[in-house]
Amino acid sequence: MNDVMIRRIPAKALLLLASLGLYLAAVSSVSLGAMEISFTDSIKAMFNLHSDLPDYVAVIVQQVRLPRTLLAIAVGAILAMCGTVMQGLFRNPLADPGIIGVSAGASLGAAIAIVLFGGVISNTALLVFGTVPVFAFIGGALATYAIYYLGTSSNGTSVTIMLLAGVALGAIAGAGMGLLNYFADDQALRDLSLWSMGSLAGASWDAIAVAYVSLAVLAFLFQRYAKPLNALLLGEAEARHMGINVQQLKRVLILLTAAGVGVTVALSGMIGFIGLVVPHIGRMLIGPDHRNLMPVSMLLGALILLVSDMIARTAVAPLEIPVGIITAALGAPFFLVLLIKQKGRLA
């Protein structure tokens, strides 16, 4: 995985800068939206500092903007970490949950849950009882294993086959989504429409609880596997000589990645390119060591998705652009440049 050689930044300094940037973006995000609320009033409403503010200000900030901001942070962090793990696991820079079809599989699984169970229990209950995340996880896991099986041989991992398999899985998921749209009722159709474009508009405290528990578990487990991932970058044979059970490592990381993607798809729909762009930025800034790359990617992913959501809310206010469209507009050119760079090396 060759990256553009630029002057490296110490990992601790970058973590500090990313944390500061994320804090400033989060505070700014709470004050942005279709309804004009001053920055000062937004901060007062968020912390209940004064009771002289109109009730609607507190409702908008505490029940709409703050949950959305927190959800964007968690989803961006999870997607970035999953992208980092996939690129290290497949040992190529083009691996991304969205591009190779994992997100499409997870989205199809979530869509099946919405259509099958949406008329029985509410969407909040779907999240609380885990129906949508579980179906999304199953879809993402099946897609990940299919990609791994098709793209890996005794000669290594073929980027070309991975991309082609991703196209095929995306087409299958698209056909399944179309069939579900045909049979879905009006409420399910609205939910599926948001799913296909990616949106944080449905943020709730239940969703935030699911997102942050998932983020904490994945961050802890991914960090534990940072050293084995570093060894895997040298090649599977070298990793085995270092005493690493490569097959078990792959199975565990595939399942964890599928779980992370499943949770994000269940909570926010299809949001692409975060898992592709962020690991590259991290490697260019601090190098390929996953012990440092994982926390840096987590913070940068949260920051980039939060900024993208701020753009989505303000670019054509009072209308709102689905955040998945913004991330695609930002990430697709990056992917094309990366694909051109890899053109002569695709196996």
PDB file of C-alpha atoms in Angstrom, residues 47-289:
ATOM      1  CA  PHE A  47     -26.201  22.970  28.936  1.00  0.00           C
ATOM      2  CA  ASN A  48     -29.422  24.486  30.347  1.00  0.00           C
ATOM      3  CA  LEU A  49     -27.485  27.550  31.493  1.00  0.00           C
ATOM      4  CA  HIS A  50     -30.433  29.974  31.322  1.00  0.00           C
ATOM      5  CA  SER A  51     -34.175  29.530  31.590  1.00  0.00           C
ATOM      6  CA  ASP A  52     -35.040  32.722  29.691  1.00  0.00           C
ATOM      7  CA  LEU A  53     -34.683  31.068  26.285  1.00  0.00           C
ATOM      8  CA  PRO A  54     -37.823  30.108  24.351  1.00  0.00           C
ATOM      9  CA  ASP A  55     -38.829  26.487  24.824  1.00  0.00           C
ATOM     10  CA  TYR A  56     -38.463  25.706  21.132  1.00  0.00           C
ATOM     11  CA  VAL A  57     -34.755  26.600  21.249  1.00  0.00           C
ATOM     12  CA  ALA A  58     -34.072  23.996  23.922  1.00  0.00           C
ATOM     13  CA  VAL A  59     -36.158  21.406  22.059  1.00  0.00           C
ATOM     14  CA  ILE A  60     -34.347  21.981  18.751  1.00  0.00           C
ATOM     15  CA  VAL A  61     -30.878  21.912  20.293  1.00  0.00           C
ATOM     16  CA  GLN A  62     -31.353  19.061  22.755  1.00  0.00           C
ATOM     17  CA  GLN A  63     -33.681  16.812  20.777  1.00  0.00           C
ATOM     18  CA  VAL A  64     -32.582  17.433  17.184  1.00  0.00           C
ATOM     19  CA  ARG A  65     -29.145  18.989  16.731  1.00  0.00           C
ATOM     20  CA  LEU A  66     -27.257  17.466  19.661  1.00  0.00           C
ATOM     21  CA  PRO A  67     -28.374  13.855  18.976  1.00  0.00           C
ATOM     22  CA  ARG A  68     -27.566  14.309  15.302  1.00  0.00           C
ATOM     23  CA  THR A  69     -24.115  15.662  16.106  1.00  0.00           C
ATOM     24  CA  LEU A  70     -23.354  12.799  18.477  1.00  0.00           C
ATOM     25  CA  LEU A  71     -24.605  10.194  15.990  1.00  0.00           C
ATOM     26  CA  ALA A  72     -22.456  11.661  13.200  1.00  0.00           C
ATOM     27  CA  ILE A  73     -19.376  11.390  15.429  1.00  0.00           C
ATOM     28  CA  ALA A  74     -20.028   7.740  16.304  1.00  0.00           C
ATOM     29  CA  VAL A  75     -20.960   6.622  12.782  1.00  0.00           C
ATOM     30  CA  GLY A  76     -17.981   8.397  11.196  1.00  0.00           C
ATOM     31  CA  ALA A  77     -15.600   6.877  13.739  1.00  0.00           C
ATOM     32  CA  ILE A  78     -16.938   3.334  13.218  1.00  0.00           C
ATOM     33  CA  LEU A  79     -16.830   3.571   9.417  1.00  0.00           C
ATOM     34  CA  ALA A  80     -13.267   4.914   9.459  1.00  0.00           C
ATOM     35  CA  MET A  81     -12.038   2.151  11.765  1.00  0.00           C
ATOM     36  CA  CYS A  82     -13.769  -0.527   9.671  1.00  0.00           C
ATOM     37  CA  GLY A  83     -12.151   0.881   6.521  1.00  0.00           C
ATOM     38  CA  THR A  84      -8.744   0.901   8.207  1.00  0.00           C
ATOM     39  CA  VAL A  85      -9.132  -2.735   9.257  1.00  0.00           C
ATOM     40  CA  MET A  86     -10.337  -3.834   5.810  1.00  0.00           C
ATOM     41  CA  GLN A  87      -7.437  -2.139   4.040  1.00  0.00           C
ATOM     42  CA  GLY A  88      -4.984  -3.756   6.438  1.00  0.00           C
ATOM     43  CA  LEU A  89      -6.709  -7.135   6.242  1.00  0.00           C
ATOM     44  CA  PHE A  90      -6.818  -7.249   2.428  1.00  0.00           C
ATOM     45  CA  ARG A  91      -3.469  -5.417   2.167  1.00  0.00           C
ATOM     46  CA  ASN A  92      -4.645  -3.043  -0.536  1.00  0.00           C
ATOM     47  CA  PRO A  93      -5.751   0.596  -0.528  1.00  0.00           C
ATOM     48  CA  LEU A  94      -9.003   0.093  -2.424  1.00  0.00           C
ATOM     49  CA  ALA A  95     -10.772  -1.984   0.223  1.00  0.00           C
ATOM     50  CA  ASP A  96     -13.742  -0.108   1.630  1.00  0.00           C
ATOM     51  CA  PRO A  97     -17.062  -1.378   2.991  1.00  0.00           C
ATOM     52  CA  GLY A  98     -19.003   0.668   0.451  1.00  0.00           C
ATOM     53  CA  ILE A  99     -16.940   0.038  -2.671  1.00  0.00           C
ATOM     54  CA  ILE A 100     -16.604  -3.734  -2.321  1.00  0.00           C
ATOM     55  CA  GLY A 101     -20.261  -4.308  -1.497  1.00  0.00           C
ATOM     56  CA  VAL A 102     -20.255  -4.875   2.271  1.00  0.00           C
ATOM     57  CA  SER A 103     -22.418  -1.820   2.933  1.00  0.00           C
ATOM     58  CA  ALA A 104     -24.790  -2.917   0.167  1.00  0.00           C
ATOM     59  CA  GLY A 105     -25.198  -6.321   1.818  1.00  0.00           C
ATOM     60  CA  ALA A 106     -25.775  -4.711   5.207  1.00  0.00           C
ATOM     61  CA  SER A 107     -28.262  -2.271   3.708  1.00  0.00           C
ATOM     62  CA  LEU A 108     -30.222  -5.101   2.096  1.00  0.00           C
ATOM     63  CA  GLY A 109     -30.349  -6.923   5.414  1.00  0.00           C
ATOM     64  CA  ALA A 110     -31.600  -3.799   7.196  1.00  0.00           C
ATOM     65  CA  ALA A 111     -34.164  -3.189   4.454  1.00  0.00           C
ATOM     66  CA  ILE A 112     -35.514  -6.722   4.853  1.00  0.00           C
ATOM     67  CA  ALA A 113     -35.977  -6.079   8.589  1.00  0.00           C
ATOM     68  CA  ILE A 114     -37.762  -2.781   7.931  1.00  0.00           C
ATOM     69  CA  VAL A 115     -40.191  -4.276   5.440  1.00  0.00           C
ATOM     70  CA  LEU A 116     -40.838  -7.488   7.376  1.00  0.00           C
ATOM     71  CA  PHE A 117     -41.161  -5.982  10.850  1.00  0.00           C
ATOM     72  CA  GLY A 118     -41.801  -2.280  10.301  1.00  0.00           C
ATOM     73  CA  GLY A 119     -45.554  -2.729  10.393  1.00  0.00           C
ATOM     74  CA  VAL A 120     -45.426  -4.783  13.588  1.00  0.00           C
ATOM     75  CA  ILE A 121     -43.322  -2.594  15.896  1.00  0.00           C
ATOM     76  CA  SER A 122     -42.035   0.963  15.750  1.00  0.00           C
ATOM     77  CA  ASN A 123     -38.633   1.952  14.380  1.00  0.00           C
ATOM     78  CA  THR A 124     -37.469   2.856  17.897  1.00  0.00           C
ATOM     79  CA  ALA A 125     -38.344  -0.625  19.069  1.00  0.00           C
ATOM     80  CA  LEU A 126     -36.546  -2.065  16.068  1.00  0.00           C
ATOM     81  CA  LEU A 127     -33.371  -0.367  17.303  1.00  0.00           C
ATOM     82  CA  VAL A 128     -33.876  -1.183  20.964  1.00  0.00           C
ATOM     83  CA  PHE A 129     -34.488  -4.882  20.335  1.00  0.00           C
ATOM     84  CA  GLY A 130     -31.766  -5.043  17.717  1.00  0.00           C
ATOM     85  CA  THR A 131     -33.821  -6.309  14.774  1.00  0.00           C
ATOM     86  CA  VAL A 132     -32.411  -3.911  12.176  1.00  0.00           C
ATOM     87  CA  PRO A 133     -28.783  -4.097  13.409  1.00  0.00           C
ATOM     88  CA  VAL A 134     -28.920  -7.897  13.526  1.00  0.00           C
ATOM     89  CA  PHE A 135     -30.254  -8.190   9.975  1.00  0.00           C
ATOM     90  CA  ALA A 136     -27.750  -5.575   8.794  1.00  0.00           C
ATOM     91  CA  PHE A 137     -24.929  -7.508  10.467  1.00  0.00           C
ATOM     92  CA  ILE A 138     -26.007 -10.749   8.794  1.00  0.00           C
ATOM     93  CA  GLY A 139     -26.134  -9.049   5.389  1.00  0.00           C
ATOM     94  CA  GLY A 140     -22.752  -7.383   5.897  1.00  0.00           C
ATOM     95  CA  ALA A 141     -21.140 -10.589   7.160  1.00  0.00           C
ATOM     96  CA  LEU A 142     -22.387 -12.620   4.193  1.00  0.00           C
ATOM     97  CA  ALA A 143     -21.163  -9.959   1.768  1.00  0.00           C
ATOM     98  CA  THR A 144     -17.758  -9.760   3.486  1.00  0.00           C
ATOM     99  CA  TYR A 145     -17.240 -13.503   3.400  1.00  0.00           C
ATOM    100  CA  ALA A 146     -18.277 -13.598  -0.260  1.00  0.00           C
ATOM    101  CA  ILE A 147     -15.753 -10.884  -1.097  1.00  0.00           C
ATOM    102  CA  TYR A 148     -13.044 -12.629   0.895  1.00  0.00           C
ATOM    103  CA  TYR A 149     -13.768 -16.005  -0.733  1.00  0.00           C
ATOM    104  CA  LEU A 150     -13.860 -14.638  -4.276  1.00  0.00           C
ATOM    105  CA  GLY A 151     -10.925 -12.240  -3.966  1.00  0.00           C
ATOM    106  CA  THR A 152      -8.424 -14.424  -2.091  1.00  0.00           C
ATOM    107  CA  SER A 153      -6.399 -17.256  -3.549  1.00  0.00           C
ATOM    108  CA  SER A 154      -3.043 -18.929  -2.928  1.00  0.00           C
ATOM    109  CA  ASN A 155      -1.437 -16.000  -4.769  1.00  0.00           C
ATOM    110  CA  GLY A 156      -2.920 -13.394  -2.434  1.00  0.00           C
ATOM    111  CA  THR A 157      -5.772 -10.933  -2.769  1.00  0.00           C
ATOM    112  CA  SER A 158      -6.849  -9.727  -6.207  1.00  0.00           C
ATOM    113  CA  VAL A 159      -8.030  -6.125  -6.184  1.00  0.00           C
ATOM    114  CA  THR A 160      -9.675  -6.549  -9.577  1.00  0.00           C
ATOM    115  CA  ILE A 161     -11.764  -9.518  -8.465  1.00  0.00           C
ATOM    116  CA  MET A 162     -12.688  -7.703  -5.264  1.00  0.00           C
ATOM    117  CA  LEU A 163     -13.948  -4.685  -7.191  1.00  0.00           C
ATOM    118  CA  LEU A 164     -15.846  -6.833  -9.686  1.00  0.00           C
ATOM    119  CA  ALA A 165     -17.360  -8.888  -6.878  1.00  0.00           C
ATOM    120  CA  GLY A 166     -18.359  -5.634  -5.198  1.00  0.00           C
ATOM    121  CA  VAL A 167     -20.131  -4.530  -8.356  1.00  0.00           C
ATOM    122  CA  ALA A 168     -21.953  -7.858  -8.550  1.00  0.00           C
ATOM    123  CA  LEU A 169     -22.976  -7.754  -4.881  1.00  0.00           C
ATOM    124  CA  GLY A 170     -24.101  -4.161  -5.292  1.00  0.00           C
ATOM    125  CA  ALA A 171     -26.263  -5.194  -8.249  1.00  0.00           C
ATOM    126  CA  ILE A 172     -27.779  -8.074  -6.294  1.00  0.00           C
ATOM    127  CA  ALA A 173     -28.477  -5.784  -3.332  1.00  0.00           C
ATOM    128  CA  GLY A 174     -29.965  -3.190  -5.681  1.00  0.00           C
ATOM    129  CA  ALA A 175     -32.287  -5.785  -7.169  1.00  0.00           C
ATOM    130  CA  GLY A 176     -33.318  -6.891  -3.699  1.00  0.00           C
ATOM    131  CA  MET A 177     -33.954  -3.278  -2.649  1.00  0.00           C
ATOM    132  CA  GLY A 178     -36.066  -2.736  -5.763  1.00  0.00           C
ATOM    133  CA  LEU A 179     -38.140  -5.805  -4.965  1.00  0.00           C
ATOM    134  CA  LEU A 180     -38.620  -4.634  -1.394  1.00  0.00           C
ATOM    135  CA  ASN A 181     -39.685  -1.193  -2.615  1.00  0.00           C
ATOM    136  CA  TYR A 182     -42.307  -2.870  -4.771  1.00  0.00           C
ATOM    137  CA  PHE A 183     -43.857  -4.725  -1.824  1.00  0.00           C
ATOM    138  CA  ALA A 184     -43.297  -2.111   0.909  1.00  0.00           C
ATOM    139  CA  ASP A 185     -46.032   0.093   2.360  1.00  0.00           C
ATOM    140  CA  ASP A 186     -45.819   3.899   2.435  1.00  0.00           C
ATOM    141  CA  GLN A 187     -43.958   4.137   5.757  1.00  0.00           C
ATOM    142  CA  ALA A 188     -41.440   1.480   4.769  1.00  0.00           C
ATOM    143  CA  LEU A 189     -40.917   3.226   1.421  1.00  0.00           C
ATOM    144  CA  ARG A 190     -40.001   6.468   3.185  1.00  0.00           C
ATOM    145  CA  ASP A 191     -37.588   4.633   5.470  1.00  0.00           C
ATOM    146  CA  LEU A 192     -36.009   2.764   2.566  1.00  0.00           C
ATOM    147  CA  SER A 193     -35.602   6.003   0.623  1.00  0.00           C
ATOM    148  CA  LEU A 194     -33.579   7.507   3.470  1.00  0.00           C
ATOM    149  CA  TRP A 195     -31.599   4.275   3.763  1.00  0.00           C
ATOM    150  CA  SER A 196     -30.477   4.343   0.148  1.00  0.00           C
ATOM    151  CA  MET A 197     -29.097   7.901   0.376  1.00  0.00           C
ATOM    152  CA  GLY A 198     -27.758   7.872   3.916  1.00  0.00           C
ATOM    153  CA  SER A 199     -29.135  10.284   6.477  1.00  0.00           C
ATOM    154  CA  LEU A 200     -28.579  11.295  10.090  1.00  0.00           C
ATOM    155  CA  ALA A 201     -31.971  12.989  10.341  1.00  0.00           C
ATOM    156  CA  GLY A 202     -33.444  10.112  12.333  1.00  0.00           C
ATOM    157  CA  ALA A 203     -30.974  10.491  15.203  1.00  0.00           C
ATOM    158  CA  SER A 204     -32.431   9.604  18.606  1.00  0.00           C
ATOM    159  CA  TRP A 205     -31.042   8.869  22.029  1.00  0.00           C
ATOM    160  CA  ASP A 206     -31.790   5.168  21.546  1.00  0.00           C
ATOM    161  CA  ALA A 207     -29.730   5.172  18.351  1.00  0.00           C
ATOM    162  CA  ILE A 208     -26.932   7.070  20.090  1.00  0.00           C
ATOM    163  CA  ALA A 209     -26.801   4.486  22.873  1.00  0.00           C
ATOM    164  CA  VAL A 210     -26.460   1.668  20.319  1.00  0.00           C
ATOM    165  CA  ALA A 211     -23.837   3.624  18.349  1.00  0.00           C
ATOM    166  CA  TYR A 212     -21.590   4.484  21.275  1.00  0.00           C
ATOM    167  CA  VAL A 213     -21.702   1.043  22.847  1.00  0.00           C
ATOM    168  CA  SER A 214     -20.708  -0.381  19.447  1.00  0.00           C
ATOM    169  CA  LEU A 215     -18.002   2.253  19.033  1.00  0.00           C
ATOM    170  CA  ALA A 216     -16.479   1.530  22.446  1.00  0.00           C
ATOM    171  CA  VAL A 217     -16.442  -2.243  21.883  1.00  0.00           C
ATOM    172  CA  LEU A 218     -15.022  -2.001  18.354  1.00  0.00           C
ATOM    173  CA  ALA A 219     -12.378   0.567  19.310  1.00  0.00           C
ATOM    174  CA  PHE A 220     -11.161  -1.668  22.142  1.00  0.00           C
ATOM    175  CA  LEU A 221     -11.095  -4.851  20.055  1.00  0.00           C
ATOM    176  CA  PHE A 222      -9.583  -3.264  16.934  1.00  0.00           C
ATOM    177  CA  GLN A 223      -6.803  -1.733  19.030  1.00  0.00           C
ATOM    178  CA  ARG A 224      -6.046  -5.167  20.470  1.00  0.00           C
ATOM    179  CA  TYR A 225      -5.514  -6.471  16.933  1.00  0.00           C
ATOM    180  CA  ALA A 226      -3.311  -3.551  15.825  1.00  0.00           C
ATOM    181  CA  LYS A 227      -0.040  -5.470  16.182  1.00  0.00           C
ATOM    182  CA  PRO A 228      -1.306  -8.568  14.311  1.00  0.00           C
ATOM    183  CA  LEU A 229      -2.524  -6.249  11.538  1.00  0.00           C
ATOM    184  CA  ASN A 230       0.940  -4.711  11.347  1.00  0.00           C
ATOM    185  CA  ALA A 231       2.413  -8.190  10.981  1.00  0.00           C
ATOM    186  CA  LEU A 232      -0.131  -9.074   8.301  1.00  0.00           C
ATOM    187  CA  LEU A 233       1.051  -6.106   6.220  1.00  0.00           C
ATOM    188  CA  LEU A 234       4.341  -7.995   5.727  1.00  0.00           C
ATOM    189  CA  GLY A 235       2.484 -10.923   4.196  1.00  0.00           C
ATOM    190  CA  GLU A 236       0.601 -13.954   5.461  1.00  0.00           C
ATOM    191  CA  ALA A 237       3.687 -16.206   5.491  1.00  0.00           C
ATOM    192  CA  GLU A 238       5.666 -13.713   7.553  1.00  0.00           C
ATOM    193  CA  ALA A 239       2.735 -13.273   9.951  1.00  0.00           C
ATOM    194  CA  ARG A 240       2.548 -17.052  10.463  1.00  0.00           C
ATOM    195  CA  HIS A 241       6.266 -17.192  11.186  1.00  0.00           C
ATOM    196  CA  MET A 242       5.650 -14.587  13.908  1.00  0.00           C
ATOM    197  CA  GLY A 243       3.192 -16.946  15.589  1.00  0.00           C
ATOM    198  CA  ILE A 244      -0.063 -15.350  14.393  1.00  0.00           C
ATOM    199  CA  ASN A 245      -3.035 -17.535  13.537  1.00  0.00           C
ATOM    200  CA  VAL A 246      -3.808 -15.782  10.264  1.00  0.00           C
ATOM    201  CA  GLN A 247      -7.056 -17.569   9.476  1.00  0.00           C
ATOM    202  CA  GLN A 248      -8.479 -16.924  12.926  1.00  0.00           C
ATOM    203  CA  LEU A 249      -7.376 -13.282  12.707  1.00  0.00           C
ATOM    204  CA  LYS A 250      -9.175 -12.897   9.390  1.00  0.00           C
ATOM    205  CA  ARG A 251     -12.378 -14.483  10.668  1.00  0.00           C
ATOM    206  CA  VAL A 252     -12.477 -12.318  13.789  1.00  0.00           C
ATOM    207  CA  LEU A 253     -11.741  -9.077  11.936  1.00  0.00           C
ATOM    208  CA  ILE A 254     -14.256  -9.868   9.197  1.00  0.00           C
ATOM    209  CA  LEU A 255     -16.973 -10.464  11.786  1.00  0.00           C
ATOM    210  CA  LEU A 256     -16.096  -7.308  13.721  1.00  0.00           C
ATOM    211  CA  THR A 257     -16.059  -5.237  10.534  1.00  0.00           C
ATOM    212  CA  ALA A 258     -19.385  -6.664   9.431  1.00  0.00           C
ATOM    213  CA  ALA A 259     -20.829  -5.865  12.869  1.00  0.00           C
ATOM    214  CA  GLY A 260     -19.572  -2.276  12.692  1.00  0.00           C
ATOM    215  CA  VAL A 261     -20.894  -1.722   9.178  1.00  0.00           C
ATOM    216  CA  GLY A 262     -24.182  -3.358  10.131  1.00  0.00           C
ATOM    217  CA  VAL A 263     -24.667  -0.969  13.046  1.00  0.00           C
ATOM    218  CA  THR A 264     -23.883   2.135  10.956  1.00  0.00           C
ATOM    219  CA  VAL A 265     -26.189   1.040   8.145  1.00  0.00           C
ATOM    220  CA  ALA A 266     -28.958   0.296  10.632  1.00  0.00           C
ATOM    221  CA  LEU A 267     -28.624   3.747  12.210  1.00  0.00           C
ATOM    222  CA  SER A 268     -27.802   5.998   9.261  1.00  0.00           C
ATOM    223  CA  GLY A 269     -28.205   4.101   6.003  1.00  0.00           C
ATOM    224  CA  MET A 270     -25.659   3.958   3.189  1.00  0.00           C
ATOM    225  CA  ILE A 271     -22.834   6.433   3.850  1.00  0.00           C
ATOM    226  CA  GLY A 272     -19.907   5.750   1.571  1.00  0.00           C
ATOM    227  CA  PHE A 273     -16.239   6.660   1.151  1.00  0.00           C
ATOM    228  CA  ILE A 274     -15.502   7.499   4.803  1.00  0.00           C
ATOM    229  CA  GLY A 275     -13.833   4.106   5.205  1.00  0.00           C
ATOM    230  CA  LEU A 276     -11.856   4.634   1.990  1.00  0.00           C
ATOM    231  CA  VAL A 277     -10.606   8.194   2.375  1.00  0.00           C
ATOM    232  CA  VAL A 278      -9.820   8.429   6.088  1.00  0.00           C
ATOM    233  CA  PRO A 279      -7.254   5.565   6.353  1.00  0.00           C
ATOM    234  CA  HIS A 280      -5.297   7.075   3.464  1.00  0.00           C
ATOM    235  CA  ILE A 281      -5.202  10.472   5.111  1.00  0.00           C
ATOM    236  CA  GLY A 282      -4.074   8.851   8.339  1.00  0.00           C
ATOM    237  CA  ARG A 283      -1.310   6.825   6.691  1.00  0.00           C
ATOM    238  CA  MET A 284      -0.029   9.847   4.806  1.00  0.00           C
ATOM    239  CA  LEU A 285       0.132  11.863   8.022  1.00  0.00           C
ATOM    240  CA  ILE A 286       1.507   9.353  10.562  1.00  0.00           C
ATOM    241  CA  GLY A 287       2.444   6.173   8.679  1.00  0.00           C
ATOM    242  CA  PRO A 288       1.004   2.639   8.482  1.00  0.00           C
ATOM    243  CA  ASP A 289       1.418   1.559  12.129  1.00  0.00           C
TER     244      ASP A 289
END
